[in-house]
């Protein structure tokens, strides 16, 4: 049996194998509500055999959306549509997880298919917020600098979204603290120029994330897994580094976080990222050496590649992104022992 098909227990949750679906925005929601596209999209990957499905970045507030088409969990009315999805995922043997997020200064943009440009108020956009009034791109409208009241509101929004995630039936919660979105903007010295208790030193810059983790833990059950997605480096001189990531993960492990979803970049528009097969796996390995579990991501496209990462102890899970867009049933052919749906056995 390959390492891919080995079960994994995290707290009370059993994952049938070590493959998962990485969060990927679908830009298909209406006013934050999930629809038929989301049910079919995520349901197909559950039928396709992966052990974990992490739903896309789901905004904790309307102004926290990347685009007007993002999923949201700022309203109790949004729970029912997501509950249909989690019920289907669990009925087909996968575990449903969700990534809750606030886009910060990278909010209020059009969808990628429409060019991803920042939206003006006349185009349906809204004012964005950040740790400092620095735009992601020099041509964009600067964000509003959050005051301490605004920071407290963001923390409360994450807590309420976590509670709604639980009511929607999710068994894994991931806090999105990567890719240049709000939490990442706070811990990176390139986007955080504050001089108060949330800026300056390493301890101050990571404070927002730690306070969000603590707030979420007041409503998220202790026996269900809590993940955090981090950008391990800004890929830019003077920015956030892998050494700082390792230091942060040692703290998160002691705080009760179960797994770090190791990504990188996204906070600097001009960063030069050496993209290639498995280019982020080394980050997962370095973080895993602190004693916390990790997932590896980043141009992992073959079963051999995924199995090697797991066999070599570089990560505990492999999350696939684009490859699962291309092949929803990737897992069924990645390991001959992964359980096929009864309805598809004639094709095995």
Tab-separated table of C-alpha atoms in Angstrom:
chain	number	residue	atom	x	y	z
A	1	UNK	CA	0.000	0.000	0.000
A	2	UNK	CA	1.307	3.430	-0.872
A	3	UNK	CA	1.525	6.173	1.727
A	4	UNK	CA	-1.252	7.998	-0.152
A	5	UNK	CA	-3.857	5.492	1.008
A	6	UNK	CA	-2.792	5.505	4.650
A	7	UNK	CA	-5.446	6.758	7.060
A	8	UNK	CA	-4.788	9.827	9.175
A	9	UNK	CA	-6.397	10.713	12.502
A	10	UNK	CA	-6.416	14.316	13.647
A	11	UNK	CA	-8.186	14.586	16.972
A	12	UNK	CA	-11.590	12.924	16.494
A	13	UNK	CA	-11.576	13.071	12.682
A	14	UNK	CA	-10.461	10.196	10.473
A	15	UNK	CA	-9.235	10.941	6.965
A	16	UNK	CA	-9.490	7.902	4.697
A	17	UNK	CA	-6.316	8.860	2.818
A	18	UNK	CA	-3.628	11.542	2.686
A	19	UNK	CA	-4.879	13.427	-0.396
A	20	UNK	CA	-6.953	16.564	-0.118
A	21	UNK	CA	-8.410	19.333	-2.228
A	22	UNK	CA	-6.748	22.695	-1.727
A	23	UNK	CA	-9.017	25.740	-1.340
A	24	UNK	CA	-9.601	27.336	-4.751
A	25	UNK	CA	-11.979	30.242	-5.269
A	26	UNK	CA	-14.778	29.557	-7.720
A	27	UNK	CA	-16.111	33.120	-7.948
A	28	UNK	CA	-19.595	31.704	-8.365
A	29	UNK	CA	-21.465	32.843	-5.253
A	30	UNK	CA	-24.330	35.339	-5.199
A	31	UNK	CA	-24.209	37.671	-2.191
A	32	UNK	CA	-21.986	35.114	-0.475
A	33	UNK	CA	-24.441	32.239	-0.900
A	34	UNK	CA	-23.386	28.814	-2.172
A	35	UNK	CA	-25.319	27.447	-5.134
A	36	UNK	CA	-25.599	24.445	-7.429
A	37	UNK	CA	-22.122	25.010	-8.880
A	38	UNK	CA	-20.528	24.605	-5.450
A	39	UNK	CA	-22.519	21.456	-4.670
A	40	UNK	CA	-21.562	19.773	-7.933
A	41	UNK	CA	-17.973	21.036	-7.900
A	42	UNK	CA	-17.128	19.891	-4.391
A	43	UNK	CA	-19.382	16.855	-4.563
A	44	UNK	CA	-17.505	15.580	-7.624
A	45	UNK	CA	-14.216	15.619	-5.744
A	46	UNK	CA	-15.790	13.750	-2.827
A	47	UNK	CA	-16.976	11.075	-5.238
A	48	UNK	CA	-13.482	11.254	-6.729
A	49	UNK	CA	-11.893	9.783	-3.621
A	50	UNK	CA	-9.860	12.482	-1.856
A	51	UNK	CA	-9.820	12.272	1.927
A	52	UNK	CA	-10.305	15.991	2.592
A	53	UNK	CA	-12.081	18.756	0.726
A	54	UNK	CA	-11.297	22.290	1.848
A	55	UNK	CA	-13.826	24.757	0.515
A	56	UNK	CA	-12.553	27.978	-0.949
A	57	UNK	CA	-11.750	31.191	0.928
A	58	UNK	CA	-15.063	32.096	2.559
A	59	UNK	CA	-15.354	35.694	3.700
A	60	UNK	CA	-16.058	36.492	7.333
A	61	UNK	CA	-17.537	39.872	6.321
A	62	UNK	CA	-18.842	41.412	3.079
A	63	UNK	CA	-15.860	43.771	2.916
A	64	UNK	CA	-13.543	40.781	3.395
A	65	UNK	CA	-14.404	39.291	0.011
A	66	UNK	CA	-11.757	39.200	-2.706
A	67	UNK	CA	-14.513	39.711	-5.268
A	68	UNK	CA	-18.278	40.234	-5.158
A	69	UNK	CA	-18.581	36.568	-6.159
A	70	UNK	CA	-16.898	34.977	-3.118
A	71	UNK	CA	-18.573	32.635	-0.662
A	72	UNK	CA	-19.418	34.160	2.693
A	73	UNK	CA	-20.321	33.200	6.246
A	74	UNK	CA	-21.243	36.537	7.765
A	75	UNK	CA	-24.974	35.723	7.851
A	76	UNK	CA	-26.828	32.761	9.388
A	77	UNK	CA	-28.855	32.532	6.186
A	78	UNK	CA	-25.699	31.362	4.373
A	79	UNK	CA	-25.447	28.212	6.484
A	80	UNK	CA	-28.091	26.074	4.761
A	81	UNK	CA	-26.490	26.119	1.311
A	82	UNK	CA	-23.175	25.000	2.786
A	83	UNK	CA	-24.867	22.305	4.881
A	84	UNK	CA	-26.096	20.630	1.693
A	85	UNK	CA	-22.507	20.479	0.502
A	86	UNK	CA	-21.060	19.090	3.739
A	87	UNK	CA	-23.803	16.459	3.941
A	88	UNK	CA	-22.987	15.259	0.423
A	89	UNK	CA	-19.226	15.257	1.021
A	90	UNK	CA	-19.568	13.230	4.219
A	91	UNK	CA	-22.021	10.804	2.619
A	92	UNK	CA	-19.305	9.895	0.110
A	93	UNK	CA	-16.471	9.272	2.540
A	94	UNK	CA	-14.535	12.530	2.442
A	95	UNK	CA	-14.138	15.090	5.220
A	96	UNK	CA	-15.512	18.578	4.628
A	97	UNK	CA	-13.379	21.523	5.700
A	98	UNK	CA	-13.688	25.243	5.121
A	99	UNK	CA	-11.224	28.106	4.880
A	100	UNK	CA	-12.436	31.333	6.502
A	101	UNK	CA	-10.808	34.518	5.325
A	102	UNK	CA	-10.615	38.287	5.128
A	103	UNK	CA	-8.956	39.700	2.010
A	104	UNK	CA	-7.828	42.982	3.575
A	105	UNK	CA	-6.312	45.353	1.014
A	106	UNK	CA	-6.720	42.720	-1.734
A	107	UNK	CA	-10.517	42.853	-1.456
A	108	UNK	CA	-12.925	44.625	-3.839
A	109	UNK	CA	-11.553	43.191	-7.085
A	110	UNK	CA	-13.265	41.782	-10.130
A	111	UNK	CA	-13.098	38.064	-10.836
A	112	UNK	CA	-10.053	36.702	-12.716
A	113	UNK	CA	-12.121	35.932	-15.797
A	114	UNK	CA	-12.932	39.646	-15.940
A	115	UNK	CA	-9.342	40.745	-15.390
A	116	UNK	CA	-9.109	40.980	-11.567
A	117	UNK	CA	-8.923	44.786	-11.559
A	118	UNK	CA	-9.768	46.686	-8.399
A	119	UNK	CA	-13.397	47.782	-8.421
A	120	UNK	CA	-14.396	51.385	-7.799
A	121	UNK	CA	-17.516	52.281	-5.841
A	122	UNK	CA	-19.252	52.993	-9.141
A	123	UNK	CA	-18.398	49.465	-10.287
A	124	UNK	CA	-19.780	47.872	-7.141
A	125	UNK	CA	-16.576	47.935	-5.135
A	126	UNK	CA	-16.038	48.990	-1.517
A	127	UNK	CA	-13.422	50.514	0.761
A	128	UNK	CA	-10.729	48.035	1.839
A	129	UNK	CA	-8.877	47.778	5.154
A	130	UNK	CA	-5.350	46.791	6.133
A	131	UNK	CA	-2.804	47.171	8.932
A	132	UNK	CA	-1.376	50.227	7.151
A	133	UNK	CA	-2.611	52.507	4.368
A	134	UNK	CA	-0.398	50.854	1.753
A	135	UNK	CA	-1.986	49.490	-1.445
A	136	UNK	CA	-0.992	46.079	-2.786
A	137	UNK	CA	-0.305	47.660	-6.160
A	138	UNK	CA	0.828	51.243	-6.630
A	139	UNK	CA	-2.049	51.911	-9.032
A	140	UNK	CA	-4.728	50.879	-6.544
A	141	UNK	CA	-6.714	52.916	-4.017
A	142	UNK	CA	-4.929	52.775	-0.646
A	143	UNK	CA	-6.763	50.804	2.052
A	144	UNK	CA	-8.000	52.294	5.301
A	145	UNK	CA	-5.747	51.605	8.285
A	146	UNK	CA	-7.615	49.559	10.868
A	147	UNK	CA	-7.882	51.065	14.315
A	148	UNK	CA	-8.115	48.859	17.407
A	149	UNK	CA	-11.916	48.895	17.281
A	150	UNK	CA	-11.777	47.679	13.696
A	151	UNK	CA	-9.294	44.968	14.652
A	152	UNK	CA	-11.610	43.792	17.424
A	153	UNK	CA	-14.476	43.618	14.937
A	154	UNK	CA	-12.401	41.486	12.563
A	155	UNK	CA	-11.535	39.071	15.378
A	156	UNK	CA	-15.226	38.800	16.267
A	157	UNK	CA	-16.097	38.201	12.608
A	158	UNK	CA	-13.700	35.240	12.459
A	159	UNK	CA	-15.199	33.830	15.656
A	160	UNK	CA	-18.763	34.128	14.331
A	161	UNK	CA	-17.805	32.611	10.988
A	162	UNK	CA	-16.202	29.673	12.814
A	163	UNK	CA	-19.422	29.099	14.727
A	164	UNK	CA	-21.444	29.196	11.512
A	165	UNK	CA	-18.956	26.752	9.939
A	166	UNK	CA	-19.684	24.319	12.747
A	167	UNK	CA	-23.445	24.714	12.250
A	168	UNK	CA	-22.945	24.084	8.527
A	169	UNK	CA	-21.428	20.690	9.330
A	170	UNK	CA	-17.751	21.255	8.633
A	171	UNK	CA	-15.314	19.024	10.511
A	172	UNK	CA	-12.146	20.974	9.697
A	173	UNK	CA	-11.667	24.717	10.023
A	174	UNK	CA	-8.802	26.516	8.324
A	175	UNK	CA	-7.884	30.123	9.094
A	176	UNK	CA	-6.549	31.785	5.942
A	177	UNK	CA	-3.431	33.680	6.977
A	178	UNK	CA	-1.598	33.581	3.648
A	179	UNK	CA	-1.427	35.006	0.122
A	180	UNK	CA	-1.318	38.659	1.077
A	181	UNK	CA	-4.740	38.753	2.681
A	182	UNK	CA	-5.457	40.580	5.921
A	183	UNK	CA	-3.728	38.355	8.489
A	184	UNK	CA	-0.657	37.975	6.260
A	185	UNK	CA	-0.627	41.755	5.796
A	186	UNK	CA	-0.262	42.074	9.564
A	187	UNK	CA	2.602	39.633	10.050
A	188	UNK	CA	4.643	40.800	7.046
A	189	UNK	CA	6.867	43.838	7.755
A	190	UNK	CA	6.425	44.941	4.143
A	191	UNK	CA	2.719	45.686	4.595
A	192	UNK	CA	2.626	46.451	8.325
A	193	UNK	CA	4.161	49.778	9.277
A	194	UNK	CA	2.203	50.231	12.513
A	195	UNK	CA	3.800	51.546	15.699
A	196	UNK	CA	1.192	50.232	18.152
A	197	UNK	CA	0.789	46.784	19.705
A	198	UNK	CA	0.028	45.219	16.322
A	199	UNK	CA	3.150	46.411	14.509
A	200	UNK	CA	6.915	46.598	14.664
A	201	UNK	CA	8.262	43.525	16.436
A	202	UNK	CA	7.679	39.914	15.404
A	203	UNK	CA	5.539	39.415	18.501
A	204	UNK	CA	3.332	42.388	17.644
A	205	UNK	CA	2.955	41.504	13.971
A	206	UNK	CA	1.744	37.960	14.734
A	207	UNK	CA	-0.616	39.206	17.436
A	208	UNK	CA	-3.708	39.444	15.206
A	209	UNK	CA	-3.361	35.831	14.072
A	210	UNK	CA	-2.905	34.574	17.624
A	211	UNK	CA	-5.927	36.544	18.832
A	212	UNK	CA	-8.032	35.155	15.972
A	213	UNK	CA	-6.919	31.612	16.822
A	214	UNK	CA	-7.868	32.139	20.464
A	215	UNK	CA	-11.249	33.650	19.541
A	216	UNK	CA	-12.054	30.818	17.131
A	217	UNK	CA	-11.150	28.248	19.781
A	218	UNK	CA	-13.908	29.613	22.039
A	219	UNK	CA	-16.520	28.272	19.581
A	220	UNK	CA	-14.725	25.589	17.563
A	221	UNK	CA	-14.802	22.228	19.408
A	222	UNK	CA	-11.520	21.077	20.888
A	223	UNK	CA	-11.938	17.628	19.307
A	224	UNK	CA	-12.179	18.964	15.731
A	225	UNK	CA	-9.074	19.875	13.685
A	226	UNK	CA	-7.968	23.494	13.372
A	227	UNK	CA	-5.655	24.363	10.479
A	228	UNK	CA	-3.865	27.597	9.586
A	229	UNK	CA	-2.693	28.440	6.089
A	230	UNK	CA	0.520	30.478	6.049
A	231	UNK	CA	2.714	32.029	3.401
A	232	UNK	CA	6.119	30.754	4.479
A	233	UNK	CA	7.983	33.552	2.702
A	234	UNK	CA	7.279	36.819	0.903
A	235	UNK	CA	9.980	35.945	-1.653
A	236	UNK	CA	11.218	39.529	-1.195
A	237	UNK	CA	14.182	41.026	0.634
A	238	UNK	CA	13.088	42.531	3.939
A	239	UNK	CA	9.852	40.573	3.972
A	240	UNK	CA	8.478	37.647	5.963
A	241	UNK	CA	10.873	34.682	6.038
A	242	UNK	CA	10.837	30.929	6.500
A	243	UNK	CA	12.728	31.329	9.779
A	244	UNK	CA	9.910	33.526	11.077
A	245	UNK	CA	7.362	30.998	9.836
A	246	UNK	CA	9.058	28.221	11.781
A	247	UNK	CA	9.146	30.413	14.870
A	248	UNK	CA	5.440	31.244	14.470
A	249	UNK	CA	4.504	27.589	13.962
A	250	UNK	CA	6.190	26.598	17.204
A	251	UNK	CA	3.855	29.083	18.907
A	252	UNK	CA	0.794	27.900	16.976
A	253	UNK	CA	1.524	24.285	17.934
A	254	UNK	CA	1.538	25.254	21.611
A	255	UNK	CA	-1.707	27.188	21.059
A	256	UNK	CA	-3.426	24.011	19.859
A	257	UNK	CA	-3.351	24.425	16.087
A	258	UNK	CA	-3.210	20.973	14.503
A	259	UNK	CA	-1.839	21.484	10.999
A	260	UNK	CA	-0.134	24.193	8.947
A	261	UNK	CA	-1.143	24.443	5.302
A	262	UNK	CA	2.184	25.625	3.872
A	263	UNK	CA	2.029	28.009	0.936
A	264	UNK	CA	3.988	31.173	0.073
A	265	UNK	CA	3.919	34.596	-1.539
A	266	UNK	CA	0.962	36.768	-2.454
A	267	UNK	CA	1.802	39.892	-0.449
A	268	UNK	CA	4.194	41.605	-2.866
A	269	UNK	CA	3.041	42.379	-6.404
A	270	UNK	CA	6.608	42.421	-7.748
A	271	UNK	CA	7.890	39.263	-6.004
A	272	UNK	CA	9.849	36.864	-8.195
A	273	UNK	CA	8.730	33.352	-7.270
A	274	UNK	CA	10.710	30.371	-8.629
A	275	UNK	CA	7.667	28.332	-9.563
A	276	UNK	CA	8.248	24.682	-10.450
A	277	UNK	CA	7.046	21.179	-9.506
A	278	UNK	CA	6.830	20.880	-5.730
A	279	UNK	CA	8.417	24.291	-5.202
A	280	UNK	CA	6.740	24.782	-1.803
A	281	UNK	CA	7.274	21.310	-0.350
A	282	UNK	CA	10.450	22.356	1.473
A	283	UNK	CA	8.379	24.791	3.520
A	284	UNK	CA	6.093	21.998	4.709
A	285	UNK	CA	9.120	19.911	5.661
A	286	UNK	CA	10.759	22.736	7.618
A	287	UNK	CA	7.555	23.474	9.525
A	288	UNK	CA	6.900	19.786	10.197
A	289	UNK	CA	10.260	19.599	11.938
A	290	UNK	CA	8.779	21.774	14.710
A	291	UNK	CA	6.467	18.890	15.635
A	292	UNK	CA	3.274	20.204	14.046
A	293	UNK	CA	1.548	18.453	11.153
A	294	UNK	CA	1.717	20.001	7.702
A	295	UNK	CA	0.161	19.783	4.274
A	296	UNK	CA	2.213	20.288	1.127
A	297	UNK	CA	0.978	22.229	-1.892
A	298	UNK	CA	2.365	23.721	-5.086
A	299	UNK	CA	2.414	22.119	-8.542
A	300	UNK	CA	2.012	18.580	-7.265
A	301	UNK	CA	0.513	16.786	-10.241
A	302	UNK	CA	1.292	13.061	-10.073
A	303	UNK	CA	0.639	10.215	-7.670
A	304	UNK	CA	4.351	9.377	-7.636
A	305	UNK	CA	5.197	12.918	-6.606
A	306	UNK	CA	2.559	12.962	-3.862
A	307	UNK	CA	3.575	9.578	-2.510
A	308	UNK	CA	7.263	10.549	-2.385
A	309	UNK	CA	6.461	13.649	-0.333
A	310	UNK	CA	4.573	11.523	2.171
A	311	UNK	CA	7.052	8.634	2.211
A	312	UNK	CA	9.959	11.009	2.799
A	313	UNK	CA	8.197	12.578	5.785
A	314	UNK	CA	8.017	16.040	4.254
A	315	UNK	CA	4.311	16.456	5.002
A	316	UNK	CA	1.382	14.608	6.545
A	317	UNK	CA	-1.045	15.389	3.737
A	318	UNK	CA	-0.795	16.531	0.130
A	319	UNK	CA	-3.339	19.065	-1.076
A	320	UNK	CA	-3.946	19.228	-4.795
A	321	UNK	CA	-5.219	22.323	-6.567
A	322	UNK	CA	-5.187	22.658	-10.321
A	323	UNK	CA	-4.715	18.926	-10.817
A	324	UNK	CA	-8.110	18.312	-9.201
A	325	UNK	CA	-9.651	20.901	-11.506
A	326	UNK	CA	-8.291	18.895	-14.405
A	327	UNK	CA	-9.001	15.474	-12.910
A	328	UNK	CA	-11.785	15.358	-10.282
A	329	UNK	CA	-11.223	11.600	-9.909
A	330	UNK	CA	-7.439	11.784	-9.562
A	331	UNK	CA	-7.445	9.898	-6.261
A	332	UNK	CA	-9.248	6.863	-7.674
A	333	UNK	CA	-6.326	6.190	-9.990
A	334	UNK	CA	-3.577	7.441	-7.665
A	335	UNK	CA	-3.799	4.301	-5.511
A	336	UNK	CA	-5.567	1.085	-6.518
A	337	UNK	CA	-6.776	0.551	-2.948
A	338	UNK	CA	-8.684	3.820	-2.622
A	339	UNK	CA	-12.373	3.001	-2.317
A	340	UNK	CA	-14.445	3.605	-5.432
A	341	UNK	CA	-18.118	4.658	-5.239
A	342	UNK	CA	-20.433	1.697	-5.757
A	343	UNK	CA	-21.965	3.482	-8.727
A	344	UNK	CA	-18.583	3.557	-10.525
A	345	UNK	CA	-17.294	0.040	-9.758
A	346	UNK	CA	-18.110	-1.223	-13.251
A	347	UNK	CA	-15.402	1.125	-14.555
A	348	UNK	CA	-12.666	0.008	-12.189
